[in-house]
Tab-separated table of C-alpha atoms and ligand atoms in Angstrom:
chain	number	residue	atom	x	y	z
I	908	MET	CA	15.860	-2.264	-16.903
I	909	ALA	CA	12.275	-1.007	-17.269
I	910	GLY	CA	10.812	1.235	-14.998
I	911	CYS	CA	7.169	1.821	-13.450
I	912	SER	CA	5.018	3.568	-16.028
I	913	HIS	CA	2.308	4.435	-13.283
I	914	LEU	CA	4.212	7.304	-11.387
I	915	ASP	CA	1.481	9.678	-12.882
I	916	THR	CA	-1.148	7.920	-10.294
I	917	VAL	CA	0.739	9.048	-7.253
I	918	GLU	CA	-1.106	11.404	-5.109
I	919	PHE	CA	0.188	10.434	-1.676
I	920	LEU	CA	4.008	10.372	-1.189
I	921	GLU	CA	4.371	10.378	2.616
I	922	ALA	CA	2.720	8.103	5.207
I	923	PRO	CA	0.142	9.968	7.301
I	924	ALA	CA	1.404	10.914	10.903
I	925	GLU	CA	-1.448	9.158	12.477
I	926	ILE	CA	-2.478	5.663	11.350
I	927	PRO	CA	-5.234	3.793	13.447
I	928	GLY	CA	-4.769	0.532	11.174
I	929	CYS	CA	-6.088	-1.314	8.024
I	930	GLU	CA	-9.389	0.648	7.173
I	931	ASP	CA	-11.047	-2.452	6.195
I	932	CYS	CA	-9.790	-4.576	9.200
I	933	LEU	CA	-11.173	-2.046	11.571
I	934	ARG	CA	-14.504	-2.086	9.645
I	935	GLU	CA	-14.698	-5.941	9.734
I	936	GLY	CA	-13.154	-6.517	13.014
I	937	THR	CA	-10.222	-8.616	11.438
I	938	ARG	CA	-6.522	-8.458	12.388
I	939	TRP	CA	-3.622	-7.056	10.218
I	940	VAL	CA	0.166	-7.821	10.119
I	941	HIS	CA	1.778	-4.728	8.285
I	942	LEU	CA	0.297	-1.773	6.947
I	943	ARG	CA	0.183	-0.469	3.300
I	944	MET	CA	-0.864	2.661	1.787
I	945	CYS	CA	-2.476	3.068	-1.691
I	946	GLN	CA	-0.468	5.889	-3.372
I	947	ALA	CA	-3.369	6.946	-5.544
I	948	CYS	CA	-6.105	7.445	-3.001
I	949	GLY	CA	-4.491	7.003	0.374
I	950	HIS	CA	-6.357	4.050	1.436
I	951	ILE	CA	-4.622	2.160	4.323
I	952	GLY	CA	-4.660	-1.553	3.822
I	953	CYS	CA	-3.084	-4.610	5.311
I	954	CYS	CA	-0.269	-6.742	3.607
I	955	ASP	CA	-0.432	-10.317	2.213
I	956	ASN	CA	0.787	-11.813	5.547
I	957	SER	CA	-2.295	-10.461	7.027
I	958	PRO	CA	-5.463	-12.858	6.549
I	959	ARG	CA	-7.508	-10.438	4.675
I	960	ARG	CA	-4.899	-8.958	2.262
I	961	HIS	CA	-6.785	-5.786	1.992
I	962	ALA	CA	-4.155	-3.793	0.199
I	963	THR	CA	-4.115	-6.444	-2.753
I	964	ALA	CA	-7.886	-6.355	-2.553
I	965	HIS	CA	-8.087	-2.901	-3.035
I	966	ASN	CA	-5.626	-2.946	-5.974
I	967	ALA	CA	-7.939	-5.748	-7.319
I	968	ALA	CA	-11.190	-3.581	-6.634
I	969	THR	CA	-10.038	-0.217	-7.699
I	970	GLY	CA	-6.993	-0.754	-10.257
I	971	HIS	CA	-4.930	1.401	-8.267
I	972	PRO	CA	-1.456	0.194	-8.914
I	973	ILE	CA	1.054	1.502	-6.536
I	974	ILE	CA	1.336	0.891	-2.676
I	975	ARG	CA	4.035	1.920	-0.181
I	976	SER	CA	4.774	0.577	3.186
I	977	VAL	CA	3.880	2.430	6.005
I	978	GLU	CA	5.569	0.480	8.601
I	979	PRO	CA	7.951	2.805	10.682
I	980	GLY	CA	11.449	2.851	8.933
I	981	GLU	CA	10.225	1.576	5.862
I	982	ASP	CA	9.684	3.587	2.734
I	983	TRP	CA	9.541	1.241	-0.132
I	984	SER	CA	6.832	1.262	-3.133
I	985	TRP	CA	5.587	-1.724	-4.837
I	986	CYS	CA	3.615	-1.698	-8.252
I	987	TYR	CA	1.317	-4.502	-8.854
I	988	GLU	CA	1.171	-3.850	-12.417
I	989	ASP	CA	4.860	-3.852	-13.136
I	990	GLU	CA	5.626	-6.063	-10.173
I	991	LEU	CA	8.454	-3.656	-9.313
I	992	MET	CA	9.745	-2.329	-5.941
I	993	PHE	CA	11.090	1.133	-5.814
I	994	ARG	CA	11.346	4.020	-3.457
I	995	LEU	CA	9.646	7.427	-4.268
I	996	ALA	CA	10.191	9.188	-1.031
I	997	PRO	CA	12.892	11.998	-1.414
I	998	GLY	CA	16.131	11.041	0.224
S	234	ZN	ZN1	3.939	0.561	-12.550
S	235	ZN	ZN1	-7.018	-5.448	6.439
S	236	ZN	ZN1	-6.531	3.356	-3.855
């Protein structure tokens, strides 16, 4: 089974303690459903169930490949390039 080859882009492992919301929704005045963090730059965006899909838009705009969920109790990551789900957080 092939693994993700983009792990060297990961700079942000843990979710921030305080997350005001999707950065782009807050700027645009739109609503989000679930929050995702770009693990290359720490950008907080919203999931594909959200109207504006800012996490995926951020991937398209920047090429940053890996996001993780920052929903409470969730620690999975997702690589857009490899279309792989995995867990990077220790434990
Ligand atoms: Zn990858
Ligand atoms: Zn958003
Ligand atoms: Zn990013």
